[in-house]
Tab-separated table of C-alpha atoms in Angstrom:
chain	number	residue	atom	x	y	z
A	1	MET	CA	0.000	0.000	0.000
A	2	ILE	CA	1.200	3.481	-0.860
A	3	PRO	CA	0.654	6.190	1.812
A	4	GLY	CA	-2.485	8.147	0.912
A	5	GLU	CA	-3.623	5.507	-1.570
A	6	TYR	CA	-7.330	4.742	-1.879
A	7	ILE	CA	-8.420	1.147	-2.349
A	8	LEU	CA	-11.985	1.194	-3.623
A	9	LYS	CA	-14.512	-1.530	-4.346
A	10	GLU	CA	-15.326	-2.313	-7.947
A	11	ASP	CA	-19.085	-2.179	-7.242
A	12	PRO	CA	-20.851	1.158	-7.645
A	13	ILE	CA	-22.007	2.824	-4.445
A	14	GLU	CA	-25.787	3.049	-4.155
A	15	ILE	CA	-27.072	5.860	-1.952
A	16	ASN	CA	-30.434	5.916	-0.174
A	17	ALA	CA	-31.340	2.391	-1.274
A	18	ASN	CA	-34.824	1.178	-0.292
A	19	LYS	CA	-35.977	4.620	0.867
A	20	ARG	CA	-39.138	6.354	-0.304
A	21	THR	CA	-38.493	8.930	-3.035
A	22	ILE	CA	-40.616	11.429	-4.946
A	23	VAL	CA	-40.002	13.783	-7.851
A	24	VAL	CA	-41.099	17.423	-7.638
A	25	GLU	CA	-40.898	20.243	-10.152
A	26	VAL	CA	-39.221	23.316	-8.669
A	27	THR	CA	-38.883	26.878	-9.977
A	28	ASN	CA	-36.596	29.597	-8.650
A	29	ALA	CA	-38.886	32.636	-8.774
A	30	GLY	CA	-36.197	34.853	-7.287
A	31	ASP	CA	-33.644	37.140	-8.899
A	32	ARG	CA	-30.593	35.380	-7.405
A	33	PRO	CA	-29.203	31.839	-7.618
A	34	ILE	CA	-30.295	29.506	-4.813
A	35	GLN	CA	-28.216	26.519	-3.768
A	36	ILE	CA	-29.664	23.729	-1.616
A	37	GLY	CA	-27.487	21.247	0.251
A	38	SER	CA	-27.915	17.494	0.458
A	39	HIS	CA	-29.366	17.333	3.968
A	40	PHE	CA	-31.512	20.476	4.064
A	41	HIS	CA	-35.208	19.805	4.811
A	42	PHE	CA	-36.538	20.618	1.335
A	43	PHE	CA	-39.943	21.671	2.715
A	44	GLU	CA	-38.204	24.656	4.356
A	45	VAL	CA	-36.019	25.930	1.513
A	46	ASN	CA	-35.925	29.556	0.334
A	47	LYS	CA	-39.326	31.254	-0.024
A	48	LYS	CA	-38.602	32.088	-3.653
A	49	MET	CA	-38.594	28.398	-4.567
A	50	ASN	CA	-41.999	27.412	-5.966
A	51	PHE	CA	-43.162	23.778	-5.603
A	52	ASP	CA	-45.628	21.604	-3.667
A	53	ARG	CA	-44.113	22.032	-0.210
A	54	MET	CA	-46.512	19.736	1.648
A	55	LYS	CA	-45.432	16.936	-0.685
A	56	ALA	CA	-41.815	17.644	0.354
A	57	LEU	CA	-42.473	17.468	4.110
A	58	GLY	CA	-39.854	15.212	5.692
A	59	MET	CA	-37.822	14.971	2.483
A	60	ARG	CA	-34.364	16.081	1.337
A	61	LEU	CA	-32.544	16.031	-1.996
A	62	ASN	CA	-31.597	12.534	-3.148
A	63	ILE	CA	-27.964	13.438	-3.806
A	64	ALA	CA	-24.649	12.424	-2.254
A	65	SER	CA	-23.815	13.804	1.175
A	66	GLY	CA	-21.962	17.113	1.060
A	67	THR	CA	-23.185	18.052	-2.418
A	68	ALA	CA	-25.784	20.619	-3.489
A	69	VAL	CA	-28.111	21.580	-6.327
A	70	ARG	CA	-28.058	25.123	-7.706
A	71	PHE	CA	-31.090	26.867	-9.200
A	72	GLU	CA	-30.455	29.914	-11.354
A	73	PRO	CA	-33.058	32.739	-11.360
A	74	GLY	CA	-36.118	31.628	-13.335
A	75	GLU	CA	-34.800	28.083	-13.694
A	76	GLU	CA	-37.304	25.251	-13.509
A	77	LYS	CA	-36.236	21.640	-12.967
A	78	GLU	CA	-37.378	18.331	-11.567
A	79	VAL	CA	-35.551	17.052	-8.508
A	80	GLU	CA	-35.748	13.745	-6.719
A	81	LEU	CA	-36.317	13.901	-2.981
A	82	VAL	CA	-35.721	11.116	-0.476
A	83	GLU	CA	-37.360	10.617	2.895
A	84	ILE	CA	-35.286	11.797	5.856
A	85	SER	CA	-34.383	8.749	7.931
A	86	GLY	CA	-33.750	8.180	11.597
A	87	ASN	CA	-36.089	9.640	14.212
A	88	LYS	CA	-37.298	12.324	11.768
A	89	ILE	CA	-36.820	15.068	14.350
A	90	LEU	CA	-35.950	18.358	12.655
A	91	TYR	CA	-34.952	21.675	14.231
A	92	GLY	CA	-33.767	24.917	12.716
A	93	PHE	CA	-33.867	25.451	8.974
A	94	ASN	CA	-36.680	28.064	8.742
A	95	ASN	CA	-38.370	27.051	12.031
A	96	LEU	CA	-41.403	25.493	10.355
A	97	VAL	CA	-41.318	22.024	11.913
A	98	ASN	CA	-39.080	22.072	15.017
A	99	GLY	CA	-39.759	18.583	16.287
A	100	ALA	CA	-40.816	15.143	15.156
A	101	ILE	CA	-42.436	15.101	11.736
A	102	VAL	CA	-44.554	12.035	12.503
A	103	SER	CA	-46.215	13.650	15.515
A	104	SER	CA	-46.674	17.039	13.840
A	105	ASN	CA	-50.165	18.353	13.193
A	106	PRO	CA	-50.576	18.829	9.399
A	107	GLU	CA	-52.970	21.763	9.894
A	108	GLU	CA	-50.477	23.520	12.164
A	109	ILE	CA	-47.661	22.902	9.690
A	110	GLN	CA	-49.814	24.317	6.869
A	111	LYS	CA	-50.535	27.398	9.005
A	112	GLN	CA	-46.802	27.887	9.676
A	113	LEU	CA	-46.071	27.414	5.966
A	114	ASP	CA	-48.713	29.963	4.923
A	115	GLN	CA	-47.239	32.524	7.317
A	116	PHE	CA	-43.699	31.758	6.086
A	117	LEU	CA	-44.681	32.223	2.436
A	118	LYS	CA	-46.859	35.299	3.093
A	119	SER	CA	-43.867	37.644	3.099
A	120	VAL	CA	-43.070	36.608	-0.497
A	121	GLU	CA	-46.380	38.061	-1.657
A	122	GLU	CA	-45.917	41.380	0.179
């Protein structure tokens, strides 16, 4: 072995195998590029991103850890989302969930979402 050498398997690495995924169409309605990282709760991304947010509840981008997807102003694209695993307890982001997704009240989440998105319209 050579110091610093990588010895890799021949088989391709499969990420997020056997996890629920969905595809959503997303548009950057803003005037600046928006970049979203691999583990960001997609439901809570930038207000200028237009898509079915309730469909994205508890989901993140289905991309390799540490990578991101960039959306240029006006750009529209389909992205694949994967269900967040583990205990599904989320805090931070844009403070829309702050707790366990499974025990969250959908009506309360919708109310929080409406208030979050309201400032876009003003």
